[in-house]
Tab-separated table of N, CA and C in Angstrom:
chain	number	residue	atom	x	y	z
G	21	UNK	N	-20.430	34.146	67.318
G	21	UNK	CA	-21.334	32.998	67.345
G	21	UNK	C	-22.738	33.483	67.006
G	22	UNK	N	-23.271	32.980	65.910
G	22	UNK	CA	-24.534	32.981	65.567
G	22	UNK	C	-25.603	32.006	66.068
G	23	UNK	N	-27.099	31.986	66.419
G	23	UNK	CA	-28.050	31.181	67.198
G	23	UNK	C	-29.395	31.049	66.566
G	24	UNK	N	-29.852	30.583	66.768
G	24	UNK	CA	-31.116	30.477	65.566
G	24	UNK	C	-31.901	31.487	65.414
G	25	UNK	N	-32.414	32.276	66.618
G	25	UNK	CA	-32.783	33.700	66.311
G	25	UNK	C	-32.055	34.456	65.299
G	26	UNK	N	-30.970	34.172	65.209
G	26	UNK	CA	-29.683	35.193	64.166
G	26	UNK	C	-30.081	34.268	62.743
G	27	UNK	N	-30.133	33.217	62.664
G	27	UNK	CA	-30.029	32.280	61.873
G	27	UNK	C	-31.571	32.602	61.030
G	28	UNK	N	-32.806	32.480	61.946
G	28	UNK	CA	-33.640	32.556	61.336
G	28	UNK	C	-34.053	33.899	60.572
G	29	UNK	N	-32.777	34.905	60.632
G	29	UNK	CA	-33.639	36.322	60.913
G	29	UNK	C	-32.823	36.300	58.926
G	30	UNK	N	-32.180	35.054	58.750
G	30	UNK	CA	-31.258	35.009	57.428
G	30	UNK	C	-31.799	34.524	56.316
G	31	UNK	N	-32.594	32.845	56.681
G	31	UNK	CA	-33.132	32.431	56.271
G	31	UNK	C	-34.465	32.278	56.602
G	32	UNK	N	-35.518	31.552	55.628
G	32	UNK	CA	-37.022	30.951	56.416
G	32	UNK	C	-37.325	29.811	56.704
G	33	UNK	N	-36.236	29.191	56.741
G	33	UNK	CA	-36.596	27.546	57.414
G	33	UNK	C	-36.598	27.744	58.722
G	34	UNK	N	-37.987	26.713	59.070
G	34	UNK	CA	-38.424	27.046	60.364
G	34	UNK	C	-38.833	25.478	61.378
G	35	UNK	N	-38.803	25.670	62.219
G	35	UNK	CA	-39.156	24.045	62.494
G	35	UNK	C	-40.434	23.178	62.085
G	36	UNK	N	-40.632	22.235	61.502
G	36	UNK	CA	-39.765	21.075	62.049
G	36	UNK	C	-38.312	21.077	60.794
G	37	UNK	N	-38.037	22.105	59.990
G	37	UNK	CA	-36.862	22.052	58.996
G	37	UNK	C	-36.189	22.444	58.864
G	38	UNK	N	-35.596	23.438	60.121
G	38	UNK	CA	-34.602	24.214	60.163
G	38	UNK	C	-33.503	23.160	60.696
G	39	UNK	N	-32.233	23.396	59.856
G	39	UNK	CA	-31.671	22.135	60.463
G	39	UNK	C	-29.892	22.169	60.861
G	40	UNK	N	-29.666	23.563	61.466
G	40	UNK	CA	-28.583	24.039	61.645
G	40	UNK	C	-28.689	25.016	63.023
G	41	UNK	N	-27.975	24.718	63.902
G	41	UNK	CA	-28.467	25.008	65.426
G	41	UNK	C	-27.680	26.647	65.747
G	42	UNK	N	-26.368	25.996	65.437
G	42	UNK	CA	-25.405	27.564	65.445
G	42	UNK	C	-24.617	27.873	64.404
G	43	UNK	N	-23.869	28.760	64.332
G	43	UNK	CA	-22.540	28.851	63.732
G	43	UNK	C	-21.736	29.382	64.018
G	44	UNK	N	-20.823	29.197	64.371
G	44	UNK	CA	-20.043	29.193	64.522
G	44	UNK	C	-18.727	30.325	64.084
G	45	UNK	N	-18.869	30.235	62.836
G	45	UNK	CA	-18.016	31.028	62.402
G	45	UNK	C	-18.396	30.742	60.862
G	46	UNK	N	-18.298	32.364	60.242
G	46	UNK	CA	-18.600	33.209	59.270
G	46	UNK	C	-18.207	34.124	58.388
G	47	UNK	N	-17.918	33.916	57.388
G	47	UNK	CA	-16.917	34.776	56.236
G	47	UNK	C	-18.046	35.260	55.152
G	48	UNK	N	-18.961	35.815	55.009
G	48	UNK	CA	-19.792	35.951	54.388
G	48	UNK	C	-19.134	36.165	52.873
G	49	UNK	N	-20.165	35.254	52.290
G	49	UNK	CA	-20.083	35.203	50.868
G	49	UNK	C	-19.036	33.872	50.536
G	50	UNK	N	-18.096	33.756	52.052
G	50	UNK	CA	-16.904	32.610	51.569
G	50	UNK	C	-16.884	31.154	52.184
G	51	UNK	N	-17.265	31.194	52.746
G	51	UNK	CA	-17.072	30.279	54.487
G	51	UNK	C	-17.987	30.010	55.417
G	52	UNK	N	-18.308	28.859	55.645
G	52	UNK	CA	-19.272	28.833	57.238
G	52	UNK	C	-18.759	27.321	57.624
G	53	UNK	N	-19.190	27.684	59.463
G	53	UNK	CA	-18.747	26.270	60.231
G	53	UNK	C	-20.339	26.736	60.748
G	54	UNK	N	-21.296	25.173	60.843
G	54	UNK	CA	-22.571	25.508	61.186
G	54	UNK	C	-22.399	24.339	61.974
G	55	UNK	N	-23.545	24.036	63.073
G	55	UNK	CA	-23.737	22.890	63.761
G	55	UNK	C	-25.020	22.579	64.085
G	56	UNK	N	-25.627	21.410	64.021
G	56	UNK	CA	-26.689	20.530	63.831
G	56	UNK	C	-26.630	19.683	65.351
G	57	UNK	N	-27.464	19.777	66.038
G	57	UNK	CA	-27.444	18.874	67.439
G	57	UNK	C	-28.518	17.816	67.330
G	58	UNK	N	-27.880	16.261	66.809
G	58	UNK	CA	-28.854	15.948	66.432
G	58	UNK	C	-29.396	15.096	67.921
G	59	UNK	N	-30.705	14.975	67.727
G	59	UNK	CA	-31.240	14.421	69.307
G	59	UNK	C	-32.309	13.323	68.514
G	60	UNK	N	-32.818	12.702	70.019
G	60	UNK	CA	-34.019	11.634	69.717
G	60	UNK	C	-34.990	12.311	69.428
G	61	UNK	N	-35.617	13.609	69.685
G	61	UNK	CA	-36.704	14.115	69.461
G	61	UNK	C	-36.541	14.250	68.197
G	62	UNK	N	-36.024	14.308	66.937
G	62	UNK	CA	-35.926	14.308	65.677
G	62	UNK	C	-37.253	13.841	65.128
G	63	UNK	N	-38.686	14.752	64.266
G	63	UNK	CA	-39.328	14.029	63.944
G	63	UNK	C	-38.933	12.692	62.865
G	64	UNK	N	-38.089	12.898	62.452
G	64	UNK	CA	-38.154	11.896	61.255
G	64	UNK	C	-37.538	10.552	61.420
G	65	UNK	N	-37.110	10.928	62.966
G	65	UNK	CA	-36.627	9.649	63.587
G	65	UNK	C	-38.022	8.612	64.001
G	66	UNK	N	-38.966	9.239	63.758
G	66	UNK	CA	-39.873	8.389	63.806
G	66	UNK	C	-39.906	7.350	63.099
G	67	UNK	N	-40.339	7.079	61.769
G	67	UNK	CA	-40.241	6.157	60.373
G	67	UNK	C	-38.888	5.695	60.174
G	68	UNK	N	-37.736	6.759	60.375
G	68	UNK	CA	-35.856	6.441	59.772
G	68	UNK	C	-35.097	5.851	60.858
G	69	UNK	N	-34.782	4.460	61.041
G	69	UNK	CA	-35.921	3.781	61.630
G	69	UNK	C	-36.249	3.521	62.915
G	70	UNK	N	-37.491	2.818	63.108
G	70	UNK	CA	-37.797	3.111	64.327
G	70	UNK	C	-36.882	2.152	65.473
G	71	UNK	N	-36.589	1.008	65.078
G	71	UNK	CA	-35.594	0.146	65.798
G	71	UNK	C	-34.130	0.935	65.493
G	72	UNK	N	-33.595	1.460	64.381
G	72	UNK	CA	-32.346	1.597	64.536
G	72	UNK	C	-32.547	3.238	63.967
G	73	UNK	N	-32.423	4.329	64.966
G	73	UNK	CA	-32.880	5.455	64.371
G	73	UNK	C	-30.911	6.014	63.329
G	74	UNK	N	-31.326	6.440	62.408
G	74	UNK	CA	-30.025	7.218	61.180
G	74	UNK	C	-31.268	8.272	60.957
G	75	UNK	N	-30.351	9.283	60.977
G	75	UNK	CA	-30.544	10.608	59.878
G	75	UNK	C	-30.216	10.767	58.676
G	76	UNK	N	-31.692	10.766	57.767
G	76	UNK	CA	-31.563	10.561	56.264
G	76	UNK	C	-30.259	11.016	55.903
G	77	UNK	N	-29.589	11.116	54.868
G	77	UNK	CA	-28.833	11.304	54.179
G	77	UNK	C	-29.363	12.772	54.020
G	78	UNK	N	-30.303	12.891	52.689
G	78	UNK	CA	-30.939	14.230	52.549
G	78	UNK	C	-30.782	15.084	53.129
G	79	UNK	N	-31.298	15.268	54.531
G	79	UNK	CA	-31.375	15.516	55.820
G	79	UNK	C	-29.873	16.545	55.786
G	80	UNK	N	-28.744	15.493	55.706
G	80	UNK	CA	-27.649	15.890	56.648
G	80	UNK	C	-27.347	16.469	54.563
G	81	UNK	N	-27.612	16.780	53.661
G	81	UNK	CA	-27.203	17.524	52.450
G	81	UNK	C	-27.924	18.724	53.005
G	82	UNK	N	-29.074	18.647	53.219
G	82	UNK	CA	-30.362	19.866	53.316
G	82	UNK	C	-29.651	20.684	54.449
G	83	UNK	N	-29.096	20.082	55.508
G	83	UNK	CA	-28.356	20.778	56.063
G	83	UNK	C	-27.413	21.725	56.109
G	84	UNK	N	-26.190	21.189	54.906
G	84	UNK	CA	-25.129	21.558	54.600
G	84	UNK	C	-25.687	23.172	53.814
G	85	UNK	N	-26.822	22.753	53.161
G	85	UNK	CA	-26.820	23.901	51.865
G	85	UNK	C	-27.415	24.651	52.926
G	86	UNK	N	-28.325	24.454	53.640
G	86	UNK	CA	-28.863	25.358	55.051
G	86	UNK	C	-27.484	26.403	55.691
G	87	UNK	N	-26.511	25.534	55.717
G	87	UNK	CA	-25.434	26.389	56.241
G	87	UNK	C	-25.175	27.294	54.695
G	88	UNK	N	-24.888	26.979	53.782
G	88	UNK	CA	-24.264	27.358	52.575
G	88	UNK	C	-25.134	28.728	52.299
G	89	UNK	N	-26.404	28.383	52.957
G	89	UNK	CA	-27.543	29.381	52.223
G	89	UNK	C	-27.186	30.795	52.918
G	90	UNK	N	-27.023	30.431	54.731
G	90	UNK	CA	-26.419	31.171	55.344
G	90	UNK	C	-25.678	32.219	54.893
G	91	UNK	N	-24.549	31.727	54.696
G	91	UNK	CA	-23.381	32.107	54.242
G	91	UNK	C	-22.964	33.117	52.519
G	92	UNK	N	-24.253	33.035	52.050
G	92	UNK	CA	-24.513	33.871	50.577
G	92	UNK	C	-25.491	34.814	50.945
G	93	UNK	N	-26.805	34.083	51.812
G	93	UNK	CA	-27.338	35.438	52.166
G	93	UNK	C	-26.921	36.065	53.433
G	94	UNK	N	-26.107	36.335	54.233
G	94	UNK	CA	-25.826	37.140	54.963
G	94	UNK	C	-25.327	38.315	54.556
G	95	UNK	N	-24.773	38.418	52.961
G	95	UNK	CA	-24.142	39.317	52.500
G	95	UNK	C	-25.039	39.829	51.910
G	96	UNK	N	-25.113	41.751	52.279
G	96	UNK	CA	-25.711	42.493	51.683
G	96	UNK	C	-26.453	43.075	50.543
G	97	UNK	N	-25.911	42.416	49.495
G	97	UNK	CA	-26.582	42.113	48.403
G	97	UNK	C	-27.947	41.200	47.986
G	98	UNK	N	-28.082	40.193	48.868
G	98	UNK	CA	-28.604	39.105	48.946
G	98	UNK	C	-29.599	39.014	50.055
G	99	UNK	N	-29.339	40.399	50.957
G	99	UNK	CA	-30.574	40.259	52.276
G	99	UNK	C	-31.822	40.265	51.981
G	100	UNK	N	-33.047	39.190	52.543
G	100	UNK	CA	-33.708	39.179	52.401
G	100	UNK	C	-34.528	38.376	51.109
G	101	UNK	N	-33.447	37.676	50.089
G	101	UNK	CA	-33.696	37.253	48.947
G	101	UNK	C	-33.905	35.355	50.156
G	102	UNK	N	-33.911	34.509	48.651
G	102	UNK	CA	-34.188	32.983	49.139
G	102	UNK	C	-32.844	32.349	48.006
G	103	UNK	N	-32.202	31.528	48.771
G	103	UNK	CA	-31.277	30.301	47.949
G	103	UNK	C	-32.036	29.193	47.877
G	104	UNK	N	-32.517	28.876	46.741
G	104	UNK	CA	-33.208	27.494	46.995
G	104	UNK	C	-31.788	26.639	46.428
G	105	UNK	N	-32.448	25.007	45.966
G	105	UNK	CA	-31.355	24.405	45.433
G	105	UNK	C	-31.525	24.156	44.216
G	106	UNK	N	-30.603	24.115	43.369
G	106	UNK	CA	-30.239	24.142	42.083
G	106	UNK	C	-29.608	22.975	41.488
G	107	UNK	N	-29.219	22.139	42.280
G	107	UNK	CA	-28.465	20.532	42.193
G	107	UNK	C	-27.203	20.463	43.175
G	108	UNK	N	-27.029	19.171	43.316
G	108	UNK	CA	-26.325	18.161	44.428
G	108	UNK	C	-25.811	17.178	43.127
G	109	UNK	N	-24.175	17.678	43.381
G	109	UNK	CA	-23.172	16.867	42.770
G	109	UNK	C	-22.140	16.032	43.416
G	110	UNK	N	-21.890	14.668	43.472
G	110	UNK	CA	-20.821	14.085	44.018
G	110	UNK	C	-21.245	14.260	45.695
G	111	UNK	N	-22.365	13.530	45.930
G	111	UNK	CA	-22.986	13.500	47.134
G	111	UNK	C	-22.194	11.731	47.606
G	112	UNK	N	-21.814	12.049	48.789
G	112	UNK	CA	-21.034	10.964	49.308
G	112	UNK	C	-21.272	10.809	50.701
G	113	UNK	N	-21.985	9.557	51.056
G	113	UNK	CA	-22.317	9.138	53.038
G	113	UNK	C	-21.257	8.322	53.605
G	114	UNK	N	-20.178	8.959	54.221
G	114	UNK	CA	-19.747	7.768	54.845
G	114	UNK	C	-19.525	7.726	56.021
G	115	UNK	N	-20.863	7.894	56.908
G	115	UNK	CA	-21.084	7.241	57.957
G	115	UNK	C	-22.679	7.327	59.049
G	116	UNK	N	-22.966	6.581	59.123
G	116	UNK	CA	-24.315	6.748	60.141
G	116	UNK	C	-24.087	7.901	60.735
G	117	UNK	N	-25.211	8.919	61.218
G	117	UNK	CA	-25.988	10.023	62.193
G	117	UNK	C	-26.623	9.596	62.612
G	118	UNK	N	-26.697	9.357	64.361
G	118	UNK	CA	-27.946	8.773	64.817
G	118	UNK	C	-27.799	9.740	66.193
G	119	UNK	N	-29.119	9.604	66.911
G	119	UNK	CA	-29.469	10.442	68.013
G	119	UNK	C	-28.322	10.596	68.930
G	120	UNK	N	-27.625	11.881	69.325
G	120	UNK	CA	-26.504	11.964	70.662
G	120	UNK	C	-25.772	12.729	69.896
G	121	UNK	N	-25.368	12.979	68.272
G	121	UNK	CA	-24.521	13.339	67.471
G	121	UNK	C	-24.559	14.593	67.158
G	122	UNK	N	-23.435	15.274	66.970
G	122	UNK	CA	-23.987	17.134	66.866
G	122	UNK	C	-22.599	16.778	65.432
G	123	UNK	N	-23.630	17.280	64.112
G	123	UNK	CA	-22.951	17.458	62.730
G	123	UNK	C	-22.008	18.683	62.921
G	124	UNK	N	-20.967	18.909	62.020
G	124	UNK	CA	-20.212	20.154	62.189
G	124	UNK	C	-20.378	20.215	60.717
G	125	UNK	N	-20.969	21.561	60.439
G	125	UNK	CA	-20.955	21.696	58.595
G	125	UNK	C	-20.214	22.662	58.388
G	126	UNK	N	-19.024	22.247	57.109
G	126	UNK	CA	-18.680	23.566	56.569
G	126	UNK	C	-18.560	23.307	55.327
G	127	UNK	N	-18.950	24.122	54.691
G	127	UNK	CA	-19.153	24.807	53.278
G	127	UNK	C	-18.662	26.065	52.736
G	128	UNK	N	-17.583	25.673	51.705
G	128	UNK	CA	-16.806	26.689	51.071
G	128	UNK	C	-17.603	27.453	50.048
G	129	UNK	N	-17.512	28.494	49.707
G	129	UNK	CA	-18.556	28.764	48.811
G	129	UNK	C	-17.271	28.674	47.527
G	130	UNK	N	-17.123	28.290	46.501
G	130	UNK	CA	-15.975	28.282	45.580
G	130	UNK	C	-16.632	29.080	44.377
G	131	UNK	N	-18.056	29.239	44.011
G	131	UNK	CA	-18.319	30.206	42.553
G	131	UNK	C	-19.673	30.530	43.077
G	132	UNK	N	-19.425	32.315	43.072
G	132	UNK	CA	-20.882	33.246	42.943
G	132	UNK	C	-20.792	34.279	42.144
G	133	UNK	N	-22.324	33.723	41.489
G	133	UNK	CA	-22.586	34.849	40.570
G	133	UNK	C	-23.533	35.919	41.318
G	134	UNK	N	-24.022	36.417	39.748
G	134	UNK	CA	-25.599	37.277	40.525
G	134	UNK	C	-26.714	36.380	40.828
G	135	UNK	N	-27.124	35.670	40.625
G	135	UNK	CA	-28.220	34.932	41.020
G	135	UNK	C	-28.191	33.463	41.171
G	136	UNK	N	-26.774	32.725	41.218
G	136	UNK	CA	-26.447	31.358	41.679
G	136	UNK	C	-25.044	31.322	42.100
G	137	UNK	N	-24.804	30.302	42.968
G	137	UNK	CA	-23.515	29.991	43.509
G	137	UNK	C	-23.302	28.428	43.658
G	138	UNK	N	-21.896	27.832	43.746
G	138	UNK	CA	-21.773	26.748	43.917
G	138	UNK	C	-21.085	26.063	45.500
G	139	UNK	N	-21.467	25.351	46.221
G	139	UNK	CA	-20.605	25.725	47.756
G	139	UNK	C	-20.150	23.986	47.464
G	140	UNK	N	-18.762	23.516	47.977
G	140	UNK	CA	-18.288	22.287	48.565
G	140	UNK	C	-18.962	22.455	49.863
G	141	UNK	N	-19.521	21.133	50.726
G	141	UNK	CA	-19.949	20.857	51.995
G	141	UNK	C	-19.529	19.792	52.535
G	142	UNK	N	-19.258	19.749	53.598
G	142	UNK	CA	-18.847	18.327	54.494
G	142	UNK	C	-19.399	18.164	55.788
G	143	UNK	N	-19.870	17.210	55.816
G	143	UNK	CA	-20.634	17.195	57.413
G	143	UNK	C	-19.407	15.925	58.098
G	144	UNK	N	-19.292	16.229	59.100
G	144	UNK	CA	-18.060	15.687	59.847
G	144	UNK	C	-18.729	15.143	61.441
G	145	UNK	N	-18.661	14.216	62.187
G	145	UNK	CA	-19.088	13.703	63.393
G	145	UNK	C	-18.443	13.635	63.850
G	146	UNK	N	-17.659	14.309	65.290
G	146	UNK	CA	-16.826	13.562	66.234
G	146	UNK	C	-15.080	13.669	65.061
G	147	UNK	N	-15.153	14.648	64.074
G	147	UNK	CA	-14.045	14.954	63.638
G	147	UNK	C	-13.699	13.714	62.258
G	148	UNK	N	-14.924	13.152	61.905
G	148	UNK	CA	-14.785	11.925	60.864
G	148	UNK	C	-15.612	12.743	60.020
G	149	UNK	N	-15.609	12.125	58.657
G	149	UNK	CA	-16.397	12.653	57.764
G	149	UNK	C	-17.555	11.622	57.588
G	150	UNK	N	-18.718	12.703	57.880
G	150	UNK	CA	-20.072	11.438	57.823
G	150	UNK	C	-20.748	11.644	56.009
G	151	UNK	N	-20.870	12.944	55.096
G	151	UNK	CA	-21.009	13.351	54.099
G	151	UNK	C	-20.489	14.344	53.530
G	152	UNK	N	-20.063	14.461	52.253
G	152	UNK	CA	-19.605	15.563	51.461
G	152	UNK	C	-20.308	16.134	50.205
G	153	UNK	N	-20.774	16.562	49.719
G	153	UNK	CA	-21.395	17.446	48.187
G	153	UNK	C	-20.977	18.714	47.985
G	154	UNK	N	-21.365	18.779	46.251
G	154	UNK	CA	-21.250	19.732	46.020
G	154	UNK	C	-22.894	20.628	45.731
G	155	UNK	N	-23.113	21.604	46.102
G	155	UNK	CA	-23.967	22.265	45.688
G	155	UNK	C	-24.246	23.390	45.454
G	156	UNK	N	-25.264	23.891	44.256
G	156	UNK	CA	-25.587	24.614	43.410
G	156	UNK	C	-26.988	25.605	44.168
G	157	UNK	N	-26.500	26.710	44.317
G	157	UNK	CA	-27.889	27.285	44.742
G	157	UNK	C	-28.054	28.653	43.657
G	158	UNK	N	-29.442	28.321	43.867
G	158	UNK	CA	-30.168	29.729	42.410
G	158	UNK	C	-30.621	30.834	43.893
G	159	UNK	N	-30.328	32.113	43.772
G	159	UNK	CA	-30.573	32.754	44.774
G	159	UNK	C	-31.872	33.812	43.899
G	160	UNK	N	-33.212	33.820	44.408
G	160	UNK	CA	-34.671	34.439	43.889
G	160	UNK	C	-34.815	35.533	45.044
């Protein structure tokens, strides 16, 4: 089990945008199960909205590749480098995130090169699927 100290020491997203709490479990370079605890203190639950709070969409993608990013740089080759994003293909919501909900992300990594990779992601609630994409990260 990985924790955000472990997490942050991988990547540099930091609060208020770090958006992956643990993980769970880890195949570096292949695999990650990450988790997101989402709560009311959420800044962005401020504006998204304020009568009926949802977690952007974005949000719960930015997440996924957060885990994905994980999961390419943990491997030795890659320590210390940055995955930004490179594109979001076949991005699909099907279902509200709202405060009480802890996301479960996993992301396959299916193609890495030297300096980009492509990961499938699914964010899942309570064992349903809330979003799925594909994404492209350029690793600098």
């Amino acid at each position: 089990m990985m924790y955000i100290n472990d997490i942050k020491a991988i990547i540099p997203h930091r609060y208020p945008f770090l958006l992956i709490d643990r993980v769970e479990e880890l195949v570096e370079g292949q695999k990650i199960v990450a988790y997101k605890n989402v709560t009311a203190n959420e800044e962005f639950f401020n504006g998204h909205f304020p009568q009926e709070p949802v977690m952007p969409g974005v949000l719960i993608i930015e997440a996924m590749a957060q885990a994905g990013a994980v999961a390419i740089l943990s491997m030795e080759e890659y320590k210390g480098k940055t995955a930004y994003f490179g594109g979001i293909d076949r991005a699909k919501f099907r279902q509200k995130v709202v405060p009480g909900d802890t996301l479960r992300l996993e992301v396959e990594i299916v193609k890495l090169k030297k300096v980009a990779g492509i990961g499938k992601g699914v964010a899942y609630v309570n064992g349903k699927k809330a979003a799925e994409a594909e994404l492209t990260f350029m690793i600098g």
